[in-house]
Tab-separated table of C-alpha atoms in Angstrom:
chain	number	residue	atom	x	y	z
K	1	MET	CA	10.520	-100.187	229.859
K	2	ARG	CA	7.568	-97.820	230.388
K	3	LEU	CA	9.676	-95.076	228.575
K	4	THR	CA	10.028	-97.088	225.571
K	5	THR	CA	6.666	-98.084	225.623
K	6	LEU	CA	5.476	-94.566	225.834
K	7	VAL	CA	7.819	-93.410	222.998
K	8	SER	CA	6.645	-96.305	220.861
K	9	ALA	CA	2.903	-95.034	221.318
K	10	VAL	CA	3.769	-91.744	220.490
K	11	LEU	CA	5.635	-92.612	217.167
K	12	LEU	CA	2.638	-95.152	216.428
K	13	ALA	CA	0.083	-92.344	216.972
K	14	THR	CA	1.958	-89.858	214.846
K	15	THR	CA	2.370	-92.120	211.857
K	16	ALA	CA	-1.226	-93.096	212.118
K	17	ILE	CA	-2.336	-89.483	210.964
K	18	PRO	CA	-2.947	-89.637	207.342
K	19	ALA	CA	-0.199	-87.725	205.330
K	20	THR	CA	-2.833	-85.978	203.295
K	21	ALA	CA	-4.303	-84.204	206.421
K	22	ALA	CA	-0.815	-82.644	207.193
K	23	ASP	CA	-0.658	-81.573	203.628
K	24	ILE	CA	-3.901	-79.298	203.711
K	25	SER	CA	-3.265	-76.228	205.402
K	26	ASP	CA	-5.461	-75.133	208.485
K	27	GLY	CA	-7.326	-78.732	207.911
K	28	LYS	CA	-9.832	-77.160	205.190
K	29	VAL	CA	-9.613	-75.867	201.850
K	30	LYS	CA	-11.218	-72.114	201.791
K	31	ILE	CA	-12.127	-70.371	198.436
K	32	GLY	CA	-13.313	-66.872	198.302
K	33	ILE	CA	-15.736	-65.658	195.665
K	34	LEU	CA	-15.155	-61.935	195.472
K	35	ASN	CA	-17.306	-60.039	192.973
K	36	ASP	CA	-20.284	-57.283	192.395
K	37	GLN	CA	-23.370	-58.343	194.166
K	38	SER	CA	-25.015	-55.037	194.269
K	39	GLY	CA	-24.097	-52.873	191.227
K	40	VAL	CA	-23.992	-52.863	187.655
K	41	TYR	CA	-22.761	-56.427	187.318
K	42	ALA	CA	-24.705	-58.141	190.015
K	43	ASP	CA	-26.806	-60.260	187.438
K	44	PHE	CA	-23.427	-60.534	185.177
K	45	GLY	CA	-22.065	-62.922	188.187
K	46	GLY	CA	-23.099	-61.959	191.566
K	47	LYS	CA	-24.706	-64.017	194.097
K	48	TRP	CA	-25.378	-66.645	191.227
K	49	SER	CA	-21.662	-67.410	190.918
K	50	VAL	CA	-21.292	-68.018	194.578
K	51	GLU	CA	-24.217	-70.448	193.881
K	52	ALA	CA	-22.302	-72.158	190.825
K	53	ALA	CA	-19.129	-72.231	193.176
K	54	LYS	CA	-21.118	-74.328	195.963
K	55	MET	CA	-22.364	-76.291	193.220
K	56	ALA	CA	-18.872	-77.497	192.133
K	57	VAL	CA	-18.019	-78.032	196.132
K	58	GLU	CA	-20.930	-80.421	196.522
K	59	ASP	CA	-20.043	-82.371	192.949
K	60	PHE	CA	-16.944	-82.704	194.134
K	61	GLY	CA	-17.964	-84.260	197.342
K	62	GLY	CA	-17.527	-81.414	199.740
K	63	LYS	CA	-14.194	-82.833	200.668
K	64	VAL	CA	-10.404	-82.845	199.043
K	65	GLN	CA	-7.783	-84.846	200.438
K	66	GLY	CA	-10.262	-85.668	203.589
K	67	SER	CA	-10.323	-82.247	204.108
K	68	PRO	CA	-13.634	-80.013	204.199
K	69	ILE	CA	-14.006	-77.355	201.581
K	70	GLU	CA	-15.625	-74.100	202.387
K	71	ILE	CA	-16.830	-71.197	200.167
K	72	VAL	CA	-16.861	-67.568	201.257
K	73	ASP	CA	-18.138	-64.573	199.332
K	74	ALA	CA	-18.218	-60.780	199.531
K	75	ASP	CA	-19.505	-57.563	197.531
K	76	HIS	CA	-16.390	-55.394	196.519
K	77	GLN	CA	-18.687	-52.678	194.883
K	78	ASN	CA	-16.560	-52.353	191.836
K	79	LYS	CA	-14.104	-50.593	193.914
K	80	PRO	CA	-10.446	-51.753	193.910
K	81	ASP	CA	-9.444	-50.470	197.491
K	82	ILE	CA	-12.637	-52.355	199.166
K	83	ALA	CA	-11.319	-55.479	196.820
K	84	SER	CA	-7.720	-55.050	198.153
K	85	ASN	CA	-9.070	-54.756	201.871
K	86	ILE	CA	-11.081	-57.913	201.557
K	87	ALA	CA	-8.419	-60.012	199.874
K	88	ARG	CA	-6.074	-58.990	202.346
K	89	GLN	CA	-8.135	-59.831	205.434
K	90	TRP	CA	-9.005	-63.055	203.642
K	91	TYR	CA	-5.572	-64.082	203.109
K	92	ASP	CA	-4.213	-62.771	206.540
K	93	THR	CA	-6.520	-63.661	209.043
K	94	GLU	CA	-9.403	-65.729	207.446
K	95	GLN	CA	-7.046	-68.460	206.085
K	96	VAL	CA	-8.579	-68.105	202.512
K	97	ASP	CA	-6.601	-70.229	200.220
K	98	ALA	CA	-7.692	-68.676	196.711
K	99	ILE	CA	-9.844	-66.110	195.425
K	100	MET	CA	-11.846	-66.339	192.425
K	101	GLU	CA	-14.474	-64.690	189.987
K	102	LEU	CA	-13.279	-60.958	190.542
K	103	THR	CA	-15.782	-59.096	188.271
K	104	THR	CA	-14.435	-55.568	187.235
K	105	SER	CA	-10.979	-55.407	185.775
K	106	SER	CA	-9.424	-53.044	187.813
K	107	VAL	CA	-10.581	-55.198	190.758
K	108	ALA	CA	-9.199	-58.143	189.351
K	109	LEU	CA	-5.666	-56.484	188.473
K	110	ALA	CA	-5.540	-55.105	192.225
K	111	VAL	CA	-6.408	-58.517	193.591
K	112	GLN	CA	-4.009	-60.774	191.294
K	113	GLY	CA	-1.276	-58.118	192.548
K	114	ILE	CA	-2.049	-59.233	196.332
K	115	SER	CA	-2.389	-62.636	195.715
K	116	LYS	CA	1.106	-62.626	193.872
K	117	ASP	CA	2.844	-60.993	196.615
K	118	LYS	CA	1.202	-63.408	198.995
K	119	LYS	CA	1.688	-66.527	196.883
K	120	LYS	CA	-1.910	-67.201	196.739
K	121	ILE	CA	-4.167	-68.758	193.786
K	122	ASP	CA	-6.573	-66.417	192.150
K	123	ILE	CA	-8.758	-67.695	189.089
K	124	VAL	CA	-10.543	-64.759	187.416
K	125	THR	CA	-13.857	-65.624	185.594
K	126	GLY	CA	-15.676	-62.273	185.747
K	127	ALA	CA	-13.140	-59.409	184.511
K	128	ALA	CA	-12.182	-59.405	181.125
K	129	THR	CA	-8.499	-57.579	180.456
K	130	THR	CA	-5.906	-59.494	178.656
K	131	ASP	CA	-3.586	-57.543	181.113
K	132	LEU	CA	-4.246	-60.267	183.586
K	133	THR	CA	-2.294	-62.717	181.318
K	134	GLY	CA	-0.081	-60.024	179.778
K	135	LYS	CA	1.974	-57.417	181.639
K	136	SER	CA	0.280	-58.017	184.918
K	137	CYS	CA	0.687	-61.767	184.823
K	138	SER	CA	1.154	-63.873	187.681
K	139	PRO	CA	2.725	-67.626	188.246
K	140	TYR	CA	-0.288	-68.145	190.667
K	141	GLY	CA	-2.877	-66.230	188.428
K	142	PHE	CA	-5.544	-67.698	185.841
K	143	HIS	CA	-7.851	-66.440	183.537
K	144	TRP	CA	-10.929	-68.372	182.943
K	145	ALA	CA	-14.097	-68.139	180.691
K	146	TYR	CA	-13.233	-65.554	178.259
K	147	ASP	CA	-11.224	-61.964	177.713
K	148	THR	CA	-11.255	-59.049	175.725
K	149	HIS	CA	-9.602	-60.577	173.030
K	150	SER	CA	-11.944	-63.537	172.630
K	151	GLN	CA	-14.827	-61.005	172.477
K	152	ALA	CA	-12.996	-58.850	169.885
K	153	VAL	CA	-12.405	-61.835	167.777
K	154	GLY	CA	-15.780	-63.044	167.781
K	155	THR	CA	-18.557	-60.238	167.850
K	156	GLY	CA	-16.134	-57.647	166.179
K	157	GLY	CA	-14.517	-59.604	163.384
K	158	ALA	CA	-18.108	-61.238	162.497
K	159	LEU	CA	-19.734	-57.548	162.202
K	160	VAL	CA	-16.924	-56.304	159.949
K	161	GLU	CA	-17.182	-59.571	157.802
K	162	ALA	CA	-20.995	-58.615	157.792
K	163	GLY	CA	-20.290	-55.325	156.248
K	164	GLY	CA	-20.035	-53.134	159.275
K	165	ASP	CA	-16.477	-51.668	158.234
K	166	SER	CA	-16.834	-48.452	160.040
K	167	TRP	CA	-17.026	-48.295	163.728
K	168	PHE	CA	-17.566	-45.739	166.653
K	169	PHE	CA	-17.109	-47.054	170.291
K	170	LEU	CA	-19.153	-46.108	173.497
K	171	THR	CA	-16.553	-47.019	176.134
K	172	VAL	CA	-16.872	-47.328	179.794
K	173	ASP	CA	-13.753	-45.434	181.484
K	174	TYR	CA	-11.667	-48.088	183.164
K	175	ALA	CA	-9.020	-50.833	182.067
K	176	PHE	CA	-11.685	-53.168	180.853
K	177	GLY	CA	-13.322	-50.819	178.495
K	178	TYR	CA	-9.816	-49.704	177.184
K	179	SER	CA	-8.825	-53.015	176.448
K	180	LEU	CA	-12.103	-54.442	174.634
K	181	GLU	CA	-12.039	-51.026	172.442
K	182	GLU	CA	-8.257	-51.453	171.616
K	183	GLN	CA	-8.869	-55.284	170.740
K	184	THR	CA	-12.079	-54.859	168.595
K	185	SER	CA	-10.257	-51.872	166.918
K	186	LYS	CA	-7.440	-53.850	165.993
K	187	PHE	CA	-9.490	-56.680	164.572
K	188	VAL	CA	-11.814	-54.237	162.589
K	189	LYS	CA	-8.665	-52.396	161.157
K	190	GLU	CA	-7.075	-55.757	160.224
K	191	LYS	CA	-10.162	-56.702	158.132
K	192	GLY	CA	-10.232	-53.528	156.144
K	193	GLY	CA	-12.511	-51.470	158.619
K	194	LYS	CA	-12.009	-48.088	159.966
K	195	VAL	CA	-12.577	-46.670	163.505
K	196	LEU	CA	-14.240	-43.149	163.499
K	197	GLY	CA	-13.825	-42.273	167.011
K	198	SER	CA	-15.045	-43.115	170.491
K	199	VAL	CA	-16.199	-41.577	173.813
K	200	ARG	CA	-15.623	-42.673	177.284
K	201	TYR	CA	-18.245	-42.667	180.272
K	202	PRO	CA	-17.811	-43.297	183.933
K	203	LEU	CA	-18.992	-46.747	185.118
K	204	GLY	CA	-22.650	-46.987	186.132
K	205	THR	CA	-23.813	-43.890	183.992
K	206	THR	CA	-27.581	-43.875	183.839
K	207	ASP	CA	-27.950	-41.214	181.190
K	208	TYR	CA	-26.064	-42.094	178.010
K	209	SER	CA	-28.073	-39.399	175.656
K	210	SER	CA	-24.726	-37.200	174.917
K	211	PHE	CA	-22.601	-40.277	174.203
K	212	LEU	CA	-25.189	-41.934	171.928
K	213	LEU	CA	-25.752	-38.642	169.872
K	214	GLN	CA	-22.215	-38.473	169.443
K	215	ALA	CA	-22.021	-42.049	168.202
K	216	GLN	CA	-25.096	-41.243	165.987
K	217	SER	CA	-23.783	-38.402	164.326
K	218	SER	CA	-20.481	-40.198	163.687
K	219	GLY	CA	-22.166	-41.901	160.782
K	220	ALA	CA	-20.492	-45.192	161.635
K	221	LYS	CA	-22.270	-48.295	160.453
K	222	VAL	CA	-21.386	-49.889	163.786
K	223	ILE	CA	-21.569	-48.381	167.305
K	224	GLY	CA	-19.198	-50.720	169.330
K	225	LEU	CA	-20.412	-51.186	173.197
K	226	ALA	CA	-17.558	-51.444	175.122
K	227	ASN	CA	-18.923	-52.186	178.362
K	228	ALA	CA	-21.014	-54.848	180.328
K	229	GLY	CA	-23.946	-55.497	182.821
K	230	LEU	CA	-26.358	-52.909	183.027
K	231	ASP	CA	-24.235	-50.387	181.282
K	232	THR	CA	-24.806	-52.407	178.207
K	233	SER	CA	-28.563	-53.082	179.010
K	234	ASN	CA	-29.219	-49.508	179.384
K	235	SER	CA	-27.345	-47.975	176.830
K	236	ILE	CA	-29.158	-50.515	174.236
K	237	LYS	CA	-32.550	-49.314	175.704
K	238	GLN	CA	-31.530	-45.718	175.347
K	239	ALA	CA	-30.276	-46.029	171.985
K	240	ALA	CA	-33.617	-47.617	170.883
K	241	GLU	CA	-35.324	-44.403	172.209
K	242	PHE	CA	-32.970	-42.537	169.850
K	243	GLY	CA	-33.992	-44.783	167.088
K	244	ILE	CA	-30.533	-45.282	166.188
K	245	VAL	CA	-30.780	-49.038	165.059
K	246	GLN	CA	-33.985	-47.959	162.801
K	247	GLY	CA	-31.857	-45.157	161.580
K	248	GLY	CA	-29.544	-47.876	159.921
K	249	GLN	CA	-26.542	-48.416	162.446
K	250	ARG	CA	-25.747	-51.539	164.342
K	251	LEU	CA	-25.343	-52.167	167.716
K	252	ALA	CA	-22.265	-54.557	168.787
K	253	ALA	CA	-22.724	-55.356	172.352
K	254	LEU	CA	-18.920	-56.590	172.863
K	255	LEU	CA	-19.674	-58.389	176.362
K	256	PHE	CA	-23.231	-59.378	176.555
K	257	THR	CA	-24.374	-62.298	178.498
K	258	LEU	CA	-27.809	-64.340	178.726
K	259	ALA	CA	-28.006	-62.670	181.990
K	260	GLU	CA	-28.222	-59.382	180.318
K	261	VAL	CA	-30.358	-60.613	177.349
K	262	HIS	CA	-32.870	-62.055	179.900
K	263	GLY	CA	-32.961	-58.537	181.795
K	264	LEU	CA	-33.747	-56.620	178.412
K	265	GLY	CA	-35.965	-58.905	177.029
K	266	LEU	CA	-35.796	-60.236	173.562
K	267	GLN	CA	-38.000	-57.439	172.040
K	268	ALA	CA	-35.242	-54.876	172.956
K	269	ALA	CA	-32.275	-57.309	172.394
K	270	GLN	CA	-33.243	-59.183	169.516
K	271	GLY	CA	-30.608	-59.361	166.500
K	272	VAL	CA	-27.652	-58.653	168.805
K	273	VAL	CA	-24.607	-60.583	167.915
K	274	LEU	CA	-22.653	-61.763	170.963
K	275	THR	CA	-19.736	-64.271	171.893
K	276	GLU	CA	-19.906	-66.277	174.960
K	277	GLY	CA	-18.150	-69.413	176.285
K	278	PHE	CA	-20.891	-71.359	177.402
K	279	TYR	CA	-24.451	-71.637	176.676
K	280	TRP	CA	-27.090	-73.688	178.813
K	281	ASP	CA	-28.702	-75.360	175.686
K	282	ARG	CA	-25.400	-76.418	173.824
K	283	ASP	CA	-25.781	-79.965	174.603
K	284	ASP	CA	-26.981	-82.492	176.922
K	285	LYS	CA	-24.308	-81.977	179.732
K	286	SER	CA	-24.860	-78.136	179.720
K	287	ARG	CA	-28.770	-78.733	179.914
K	288	GLU	CA	-28.341	-81.197	182.981
K	289	PHE	CA	-25.820	-78.712	184.447
K	290	ALA	CA	-28.561	-75.627	183.764
K	291	GLN	CA	-31.380	-77.496	185.057
K	292	ARG	CA	-29.613	-78.155	188.143
K	293	PHE	CA	-28.623	-74.370	188.573
K	294	PHE	CA	-32.097	-73.142	187.584
K	295	GLU	CA	-33.778	-75.453	190.606
K	296	ARG	CA	-31.258	-73.439	192.967
K	297	THR	CA	-31.630	-69.920	191.467
K	298	LYS	CA	-34.929	-69.830	189.119
K	299	ARG	CA	-32.601	-68.822	186.167
K	300	MET	CA	-30.128	-70.240	183.634
K	301	PRO	CA	-26.457	-69.543	183.902
K	302	ASN	CA	-24.201	-67.529	181.609
K	303	MET	CA	-20.533	-68.113	180.969
K	304	ILE	CA	-19.347	-66.201	184.000
K	305	GLN	CA	-21.309	-68.415	186.332
K	306	ALA	CA	-20.596	-71.561	184.397
K	307	GLY	CA	-17.042	-70.580	184.369
K	308	THR	CA	-16.690	-70.101	188.256
K	309	TYR	CA	-18.162	-73.792	188.493
K	310	SER	CA	-15.522	-74.801	186.304
K	311	ALA	CA	-12.628	-72.829	188.045
K	312	VAL	CA	-13.582	-73.935	191.574
K	313	LEU	CA	-13.787	-77.700	190.391
K	314	GLN	CA	-10.658	-77.605	188.372
K	315	TYR	CA	-8.666	-76.268	191.458
K	316	LEU	CA	-10.091	-78.786	193.715
K	317	LYS	CA	-9.117	-81.335	191.029
K	318	ALA	CA	-5.479	-79.487	191.244
K	319	ILE	CA	-5.278	-79.998	195.048
K	320	ASP	CA	-6.410	-83.658	194.929
K	321	LYS	CA	-3.743	-84.531	192.405
K	322	ALA	CA	-0.999	-82.577	193.951
K	323	GLY	CA	-2.096	-84.033	197.442
K	324	THR	CA	-1.607	-80.689	199.063
K	325	ASP	CA	-3.189	-77.037	198.842
K	326	GLU	CA	0.370	-75.725	198.701
K	327	THR	CA	0.335	-72.743	196.126
K	328	GLU	CA	3.224	-73.748	194.066
K	329	ALA	CA	2.186	-77.454	193.696
K	330	VAL	CA	-1.445	-76.518	193.003
K	331	ALA	CA	-0.299	-73.989	190.287
K	332	LYS	CA	1.986	-76.485	188.600
K	333	GLU	CA	-1.187	-79.064	188.351
K	334	LEU	CA	-3.450	-75.861	187.265
K	335	HIS	CA	-0.832	-75.194	184.450
K	336	SER	CA	-0.536	-78.920	183.171
K	337	MET	CA	-4.018	-80.398	183.827
K	338	PRO	CA	-6.663	-80.392	180.752
K	339	VAL	CA	-10.057	-78.858	181.564
K	340	ASN	CA	-12.747	-81.375	180.785
K	341	ASP	CA	-16.295	-80.316	182.604
K	342	VAL	CA	-19.278	-78.844	181.715
K	343	PHE	CA	-18.163	-75.442	180.695
K	344	THR	CA	-15.642	-76.929	178.271
K	345	GLU	CA	-13.901	-79.722	176.713
K	346	ASN	CA	-9.973	-80.117	176.253
K	347	GLY	CA	-9.394	-76.688	177.596
K	348	LYS	CA	-5.490	-76.025	178.046
K	349	VAL	CA	-4.028	-73.669	180.459
K	350	GLN	CA	-1.155	-71.793	178.689
K	351	SER	CA	2.275	-70.618	180.728
K	352	ASP	CA	0.920	-67.070	180.976
K	353	GLY	CA	-2.385	-68.457	183.110
K	354	ASN	CA	-4.832	-68.037	180.279
K	355	MET	CA	-7.021	-71.112	180.118
K	356	VAL	CA	-7.772	-71.492	176.157
K	357	HIS	CA	-10.917	-72.847	175.123
K	358	ASP	CA	-13.435	-72.640	172.245
K	359	MET	CA	-15.891	-69.727	172.147
K	360	TYR	CA	-19.381	-69.491	170.430
K	361	LEU	CA	-20.832	-66.790	168.289
K	362	TYR	CA	-24.560	-66.239	168.719
K	363	GLN	CA	-27.383	-64.225	167.525
K	364	VAL	CA	-30.430	-63.178	169.831
K	365	LYS	CA	-33.643	-64.439	168.577
K	366	LYS	CA	-36.571	-62.858	167.756
K	367	PRO	CA	-39.678	-63.135	170.305
K	368	GLU	CA	-41.489	-65.122	168.077
K	369	GLU	CA	-38.496	-67.574	167.373
K	370	SER	CA	-37.923	-68.204	171.102
K	371	LYS	CA	-40.037	-71.510	171.735
K	372	LYS	CA	-39.587	-71.462	175.867
K	373	ASP	CA	-38.233	-69.388	178.734
K	374	TRP	CA	-34.692	-68.692	178.319
K	375	ASP	CA	-34.434	-70.055	174.621
K	376	TYR	CA	-32.583	-67.021	173.516
K	377	TYR	CA	-29.776	-67.626	171.148
K	378	THR	CA	-29.291	-68.959	167.512
K	379	TYR	CA	-25.922	-70.459	167.101
K	380	LEU	CA	-23.716	-69.042	164.329
K	381	ALA	CA	-20.173	-70.386	164.546
K	382	THR	CA	-17.529	-71.696	166.717
K	383	ILE	CA	-14.304	-69.793	167.349
K	384	PRO	CA	-11.416	-72.427	168.060
K	385	GLY	CA	-9.496	-71.649	171.175
K	386	ASP	CA	-6.261	-70.868	169.318
K	387	LYS	CA	-8.119	-68.196	167.327
K	388	ALA	CA	-10.045	-66.740	170.336
K	389	PHE	CA	-7.186	-66.288	172.625
K	390	LEU	CA	-3.719	-64.895	172.404
K	391	PRO	CA	-0.779	-67.346	172.465
K	392	ALA	CA	1.252	-66.936	175.641
K	393	SER	CA	4.103	-65.704	173.093
K	394	GLU	CA	2.328	-62.623	172.080
K	395	SER	CA	0.454	-62.114	175.482
K	396	GLY	CA	3.165	-59.617	176.865
K	397	CYS	CA	3.584	-62.070	179.912
K	398	ASP	CA	7.395	-62.726	180.824
K	399	LEU	CA	6.682	-66.116	182.624
K	400	LYS	CA	8.148	-68.950	181.023
């Protein structure tokens, strides 16, 4: 009798445990934000992306399926080997369920490969190469915010249509730069323009004089800056010293965000045409989010930081809908769920993992046109998502 009673009590205790608790591994959801926090892309994403991720967790409620959510972060120093070691440690010993942001394409490709092998989710918001959803795609890999194709369609296409039909590229020497140059060159040529040449330089270069002189002597109407972060800012500053724009050539900053405009200042950045997936002053929702972000960071978010907020929030929504943080189930929900948040409306994830959404073409204001702090952009056009991003059938991804 006592044995029966004891067995019954154990069974009751077991069935009293919520089913969802058993479906969240390690009793918590742990998200790693891995990016550059001390180098050329520190303002591009950096610690500000970490804050955006924390905002997403707080806005979600701090728990998913009754389990706590934790954000961890690390600086990969733009080095694939360091990033790979961190990713393996996070996955193998620190119970990290997903890694996000991943500024720098070489880093993102390396970590996505590790995530694929270990069957873990990665969502890239900081890197740009289309290889992430092309030849290096993963069933567990997702690309948010932007890519080199969206930047080439926006900025490259707009300048050719405005008469900039001859180009010379100043390209950072790694996967991101190659991809951005290749994609932009394609659109320049499709619109009847010509590419007169290019020069490559190491990431983090401080002296661009020899490269800019080559671009200047090419006679190209447009010098395409296939770079980002401090590299873009420094090359624009030094181009001004050489009088390149005053001489009649135009600078096309192919990946230039609000963070770099702020760092450079309107006096130097005025007139630059750029493409972003988010601008803080776009509508009431973006302004409300941006104000809360500003209260935490004393700066307005760019598309990388807002994109990280969106990626973390969507991942948590997918776990909640799946009722588990098991990778296959979450990946399935991420592929099927529409994306509706402060970053975008009616975004959709393709079979290759690319999140398709509208992009926006802006021109940097002249100092006298800016009415308040962070009032930097004049809206030019919307680039529909199906034009901004490659369809899965053309991406080179072999996933179905």
